XYZ file of C-alpha atoms in Angstrom:
434
model
C -1.133 41.542 25.480
C -0.018 38.025 24.637
C -0.846 36.832 28.191
C -4.295 38.469 28.001
C -4.983 36.734 24.688
C -4.062 33.381 26.186
C -6.299 34.013 29.203
C -9.186 35.093 26.969
C -8.775 32.054 24.747
C -8.808 29.724 27.758
C -11.864 31.450 29.165
C -13.726 31.059 25.862
C -12.636 27.444 25.584
C -13.780 26.844 29.178
C -17.191 28.373 28.425
C -17.494 26.179 25.332
C -16.594 23.108 27.430
C -19.345 23.966 29.928
C -21.898 24.402 27.133
C -21.003 21.108 25.478
C -20.989 19.326 28.813
C -24.506 20.551 29.475
C -25.659 19.003 26.196
C -23.915 15.600 26.463
C -23.766 13.111 29.297
C -19.995 12.867 29.041
C -17.239 13.997 26.710
C -17.234 11.391 23.965
C -14.985 12.890 21.275
C -11.446 13.875 22.251
C -10.574 17.499 21.653
C -7.813 19.845 22.668
C -7.899 20.261 26.442
C -8.461 23.720 27.878
C -5.995 23.288 30.743
C -4.652 19.733 30.714
C -1.875 18.470 32.943
C 1.642 19.308 31.764
C 2.661 16.603 29.330
C 6.170 15.299 28.575
C 7.417 15.047 24.998
C 7.039 11.463 23.778
C 8.195 9.602 20.707
C 5.859 7.546 18.555
C 6.295 4.285 20.514
C 3.380 3.819 22.883
C 1.985 1.362 25.386
C -0.690 -1.137 24.417
C -4.207 -0.807 25.794
C -4.579 -2.064 29.358
C -6.321 -5.429 29.535
C -8.933 -6.034 32.199
C -7.401 -6.973 35.547
C -10.014 -7.206 38.278
C -9.201 -7.376 41.974
C -7.257 -10.544 42.787
C -5.818 -9.844 46.237
C -6.441 -7.395 49.041
C -3.521 -5.002 49.466
C -5.016 -1.602 50.372
C -1.874 0.452 49.984
C -1.793 3.373 47.562
C 0.263 2.354 44.542
C 2.837 4.877 43.254
C 1.405 5.339 39.765
C -2.037 6.137 41.161
C -0.579 8.568 43.685
C 1.408 10.219 40.900
C -1.708 10.612 38.746
C -3.638 12.041 41.693
C -0.889 14.586 42.302
C -0.975 15.499 38.607
C -4.712 16.212 38.803
C -4.319 18.170 42.042
C -1.674 20.440 40.563
C -3.849 21.088 37.491
C -7.424 21.183 38.806
C -7.135 21.565 42.578
C -7.433 19.128 45.457
C -10.642 17.120 45.021
C -9.442 13.559 45.526
C -11.630 11.252 47.569
C -9.637 8.070 48.062
C -7.384 5.479 46.505
C -7.311 2.486 48.842
C -10.320 0.862 50.461
C -10.633 -1.596 53.363
C -10.724 -5.285 52.459
C -14.184 -5.823 53.979
C -15.813 -2.755 52.369
C -18.362 -3.749 49.737
C -17.763 -5.864 46.636
C -14.582 -6.517 44.675
C -12.780 -3.338 43.636
C -9.351 -2.248 42.443
C -9.506 0.229 45.350
C -8.711 -2.765 47.585
C -5.426 -3.178 45.698
C -4.594 0.543 45.806
C -4.895 0.945 42.038
C -8.079 2.976 41.652
C -8.667 6.683 42.224
C -11.914 8.538 42.904
C -11.552 12.235 42.071
C -14.301 14.595 43.185
C -15.738 16.422 40.178
C -19.463 17.217 40.550
C -21.546 17.003 37.373
C -24.057 19.567 38.723
C -21.313 22.194 39.086
C -20.654 23.659 35.613
C -17.039 24.571 36.361
C -16.191 21.174 37.812
C -17.980 19.416 34.982
C -15.920 21.356 32.466
C -12.749 20.327 34.285
C -13.867 16.698 34.309
C -14.492 16.802 30.574
C -11.132 18.480 30.132
C -9.133 15.738 31.837
C -11.102 13.060 29.974
C -10.475 14.786 26.635
C -6.790 14.979 27.471
C -6.592 11.304 28.378
C -8.463 10.094 25.306
C -7.070 12.474 22.680
C -5.166 11.159 19.655
C -1.528 12.245 19.777
C 0.583 13.762 16.998
C 1.621 10.287 15.811
C -1.959 9.078 15.383
C -1.991 7.028 18.610
C -5.564 6.995 19.906
C -6.303 7.450 23.615
C -2.641 8.244 24.036
C -2.343 9.536 27.602
C -4.715 6.887 29.002
C -2.477 4.224 27.463
C 0.736 5.866 28.663
C -0.626 6.028 32.215
C -1.980 2.466 32.171
C -5.596 3.458 32.783
C -7.826 0.391 32.538
C -11.239 2.055 32.654
C -12.977 5.317 33.562
C -16.454 5.772 35.051
C -18.096 9.204 34.978
C -21.701 10.409 34.966
C -23.366 7.008 34.410
C -20.985 6.072 31.584
C -17.848 3.954 31.280
C -14.865 3.948 28.911
C -12.843 0.711 28.824
C -9.300 0.392 27.550
C -9.945 -3.337 27.023
C -12.733 -2.492 24.541
C -11.750 0.943 23.200
C -13.662 0.664 19.916
C -16.935 0.554 21.857
C -16.411 4.116 23.086
C -18.436 5.309 26.048
C -21.021 2.798 27.228
C -23.872 3.155 29.760
C -22.851 2.343 33.314
C -25.635 0.876 35.433
C -23.863 0.219 38.716
C -25.351 1.240 42.043
C -23.191 4.384 42.212
C -23.843 6.714 39.241
C -20.485 8.522 39.561
C -22.037 11.949 39.157
C -20.012 13.472 42.001
C -16.650 11.938 41.141
C -14.694 10.243 38.363
C -13.410 6.722 38.948
C -10.068 5.754 37.357
C -8.877 2.130 37.541
C -5.296 1.242 36.586
C -3.528 -1.840 35.281
C -0.818 -3.225 37.525
C 1.790 -1.743 35.190
C 0.198 1.686 35.438
C -0.305 1.395 39.180
C 3.345 0.487 39.701
C 4.782 3.187 37.391
C 5.902 0.704 34.750
C 4.376 2.558 31.785
C 5.872 5.107 29.412
C 4.408 8.093 31.273
C 6.928 7.353 34.014
C 9.749 5.889 31.921
C 10.939 5.697 28.331
C 9.785 2.098 27.973
C 6.238 1.423 26.719
C 4.649 -1.841 27.902
C 2.577 -4.207 25.810
C -0.899 -4.372 27.284
C -0.596 -3.365 30.901
C -1.235 -6.866 32.230
C 0.888 -9.837 33.136
C 0.270 -13.276 31.662
C -2.198 -15.477 33.526
C -0.995 -18.990 34.418
C -2.898 -22.072 33.236
C -2.001 -25.742 33.789
C -2.990 -29.071 32.276
C -1.879 -32.348 30.730
C -1.772 -31.123 27.148
C -0.300 -34.287 25.575
C -1.884 -37.054 27.677
C 1.351 -38.263 29.285
C 0.121 -37.846 32.861
C 2.317 -34.848 33.655
C 0.615 -31.484 34.077
C 2.596 -28.452 33.004
C 2.227 -24.700 33.246
C 1.373 -22.382 30.362
C 0.066 -18.838 30.190
C -2.853 -16.967 28.671
C -1.965 -13.485 27.419
C -5.066 -11.238 27.606
C -3.599 -8.505 25.417
C -3.682 -10.770 22.348
C -6.050 -13.554 23.536
C -3.294 -16.127 23.023
C -2.390 -19.301 24.920
C 1.271 -20.333 25.196
C 1.452 -23.970 26.346
C 4.355 -26.351 26.961
C 4.614 -30.109 27.510
C 7.433 -29.755 30.052
C 7.974 -27.231 32.815
C 10.817 -25.499 31.035
C 11.844 -24.280 27.622
C 9.844 -22.606 24.875
C 6.158 -22.912 24.081
C 5.241 -26.053 22.133
C 1.741 -24.817 21.283
C 0.660 -21.244 20.568
C -2.867 -20.308 19.486
C -5.559 -17.686 19.902
C -8.747 -18.520 21.772
C -11.178 -16.192 23.516
C -11.344 -12.443 23.435
C -8.960 -11.086 26.045
C -10.202 -7.475 25.806
C -13.545 -8.796 27.138
C -11.826 -9.711 30.413
C -11.670 -13.436 29.581
C -10.321 -15.667 32.377
C -8.582 -18.897 31.290
C -9.494 -22.396 32.484
C -8.428 -25.909 31.444
C -9.827 -29.410 31.693
C -10.512 -32.689 29.905
C -13.911 -31.722 28.478
C -14.432 -34.858 26.332
C -12.746 -37.608 28.405
C -9.985 -38.280 25.877
C -7.178 -38.132 28.452
C -5.873 -34.737 27.343
C -6.618 -31.330 28.818
C -7.634 -28.470 26.567
C -8.453 -24.876 27.364
C -11.407 -22.554 27.645
C -12.295 -19.132 28.923
C -14.922 -17.644 31.195
C -16.210 -14.262 30.060
C -17.520 -12.303 33.082
C -19.302 -9.684 30.963
C -21.895 -12.271 29.843
C -21.292 -15.044 32.421
C -20.449 -17.448 29.585
C -17.969 -20.311 29.311
C -16.340 -21.009 25.925
C -14.584 -24.398 25.742
C -12.510 -26.078 23.059
C -11.513 -29.722 22.585
C -8.624 -28.635 20.407
C -7.226 -25.148 20.001
C -9.161 -22.564 18.027
C -12.608 -24.194 17.595
C -15.360 -23.429 20.107
C -16.868 -26.831 20.918
C -19.153 -25.715 23.748
C -20.452 -22.447 25.102
C -23.055 -21.851 27.786
C -24.009 -19.468 30.561
C -23.185 -20.428 34.131
C -22.664 -18.146 37.109
C -23.061 -14.414 37.413
C -20.043 -12.514 36.182
C -21.414 -9.248 37.544
C -21.057 -10.734 41.040
C -17.308 -11.128 40.521
C -17.520 -14.873 39.806
C -14.208 -16.646 39.202
C -14.110 -19.901 37.199
C -12.915 -23.329 38.319
C -12.867 -26.661 36.505
C -12.605 -30.246 37.689
C -14.001 -33.766 37.650
C -16.511 -33.281 40.478
C -18.197 -36.715 40.177
C -15.314 -38.991 39.104
C -16.715 -39.738 35.644
C -13.489 -38.912 33.808
C -14.771 -35.664 32.380
C -14.025 -32.201 33.711
C -16.841 -29.705 34.083
C -16.898 -26.146 35.363
C -17.998 -24.074 38.315
C -17.606 -20.616 39.772
C -16.540 -19.109 43.066
C -18.499 -16.049 44.130
C -16.406 -13.819 46.428
C -19.393 -11.812 47.679
C -20.761 -14.803 49.594
C -17.672 -17.084 49.554
C -19.718 -19.746 47.751
C -18.790 -22.309 45.107
C -21.373 -23.265 42.479
C -20.445 -26.433 40.569
C -22.061 -28.220 37.640
C -21.666 -31.778 36.358
C -22.968 -30.684 32.962
C -23.430 -27.169 31.724
C -26.212 -24.962 33.093
C -27.510 -26.980 36.070
C -26.114 -26.232 39.539
C -25.321 -29.673 40.994
C -23.559 -28.465 44.150
C -23.176 -25.216 46.025
C -21.523 -24.585 49.369
C -19.553 -21.979 51.295
C -15.803 -22.347 51.531
C -13.176 -19.678 52.039
C -13.522 -15.990 52.743
C -14.030 -14.027 49.553
C -13.689 -10.706 51.362
C -10.065 -11.628 52.084
C -9.349 -11.742 48.347
C -9.479 -15.553 48.164
C -8.633 -17.060 44.775
C -10.411 -20.337 43.927
C -8.536 -23.470 42.875
C -9.508 -27.074 42.186
C -7.649 -30.390 42.145
C -7.509 -33.998 43.353
C -5.777 -33.342 46.673
C -6.012 -36.937 48.001
C -5.719 -39.041 44.811
C -9.257 -40.452 45.010
C -10.106 -39.646 41.377
C -12.409 -36.781 42.271
C -11.534 -33.099 42.152
C -12.490 -30.804 45.012
C -11.867 -27.140 45.628
C -9.781 -24.817 47.721
C -8.691 -21.208 47.945
C -5.418 -19.322 47.978
C -5.490 -16.285 50.254
C -2.927 -13.723 49.040
C -3.102 -11.623 52.205
C -1.354 -14.343 54.236
C 0.003 -16.526 51.391
C -2.049 -19.422 52.735
C -3.770 -22.284 50.926
C -6.994 -23.759 52.324
C -7.986 -27.052 50.689
C -10.954 -29.367 51.181
C -11.465 -33.012 50.191
C -15.219 -32.521 50.401
C -17.112 -29.263 50.619
C -17.040 -27.218 53.833
C -14.271 -28.924 55.868
C -10.719 -27.574 55.708
C -8.554 -30.662 55.243
C -5.260 -28.860 54.647
C -3.914 -25.374 55.169
C -0.353 -24.181 54.782
C 1.736 -21.233 53.597
C 3.313 -21.323 50.132
C 4.065 -18.301 47.969
C 4.306 -14.644 48.816
C 0.909 -13.009 48.390
C 2.123 -9.413 48.748
C 4.088 -10.044 45.526
C 0.704 -10.460 43.776
C 1.272 -14.217 43.412
C -1.310 -15.956 41.221
C -2.163 -19.562 42.167
C -1.804 -22.516 39.817
C -2.498 -26.197 40.548
C -1.427 -29.447 38.878
C 0.085 -32.917 39.199
C 3.675 -31.858 38.568
C 5.300 -35.270 39.206
C 2.646 -37.694 37.843
C 1.885 -39.290 41.230
C -1.898 -38.748 41.057
C -2.021 -35.896 43.587
C -2.694 -32.310 42.585
C -0.372 -29.901 44.355
C 0.084 -26.173 44.443
C 2.162 -23.488 42.830
C 2.218 -19.765 42.143
C 3.280 -17.459 39.342
C 4.849 -14.176 40.477
C 4.140 -11.355 37.997
C 6.945 -9.141 39.273
C 9.611 -11.544 37.975
C 7.517 -13.816 35.691
C 8.634 -16.789 37.776
C 6.637 -19.949 38.513
C 7.212 -21.727 41.852
C 5.811 -25.274 42.215
C 5.530 -27.677 45.149
C 5.108 -31.474 44.912
C 3.327 -31.808 48.264
C 0.476 -29.856 49.782
C 2.437 -28.415 52.661
C 4.650 -25.472 53.397
C 8.269 -25.860 52.495
C 10.894 -25.436 49.830
C 10.188 -24.895 46.160
C 10.512 -28.127 44.137
C 10.399 -26.610 40.647
C 11.174 -23.030 39.637
C 11.373 -21.415 36.199
C 10.650 -18.180 34.328
C 7.793 -18.193 31.833
C 5.677 -15.518 30.202
C 5.812 -11.739 30.375
């Protein structure tokens, strides 16, 4: 009798889920799941919300946390997975190309499948017994979900479900994107150790005190905080909040007012806007430039040798740089690099002529391609280890007037710097950030 009562209750709950799903576009208020994957017993400590981490490299191998989540769904709802990894040259930027996104085939026009889709979403976004909102999504390191023309974002959880207007409506599958921590099984679902925000610190470099030496700091998206140092070692000498990391802000640095000191800024892809400061917390300039929806990545440099740094963007979809000597005007645009290969843009004065030019770091082969002009490749060499998810950073580490390269490796929070633009041994190495 007890088993029959359980079956009846699940059937009624399933029917109710179908009815509610027919009324609403997507489940928007967490409720008790009708089936739900089997869930471990957790304590009150929980992971932070995953910050936005868009595709940076191309490494189309299925990551273990995504495979584990797929297997969890298969054992609960049946085998409907579509894919995890995607070829490097297939379409625009996507976490599929890093093996940390899953498409799972629920069809919104099928009432049973729609009820199951709502069920897994309700389970992921439910508040747990300790009052932790969106508990399972946080424990799994889920960064965002797209389903039936709507999107939920861990990096803006208070906004709830928002309209999704991409080319693919996601009515025949749910898309799950994962932070690197979630993708690599470094969250509390897989271990007893919750992680902060699901994303590693992003490196940023500049001459913060005007002494001619550029040093490496980090921007922490989970709390929108910069941690800067005046030497490449030791503790932070300047800590302050600027930007709004949950909006996917990307840090940049430059001498915006020609006072001989670099200060920071952020580029917000969601509205294609740069926010710059001449100090720390004040916003001294903001303006639209680029097209964040196209996957634009920011760069900054003194493009015309006037002593003042201005910004630009690199658009991976067409491998094109768009640079401005002011704010909103496009003063130069040209193709350089191969965005489809996951190229990361950089900028610096490679030849000590007083003028910054651009380059790219290609994680797939750990190779730097630098130009002293626009389209010519004036230097290329291997430095770093792209498969380790190395993030490029550039600066004049030894105050000789030349910008040279470096990388920060998220897996061990280590920065590796080189004093010449060539392959070879590491000149400076230290641990910084989380």
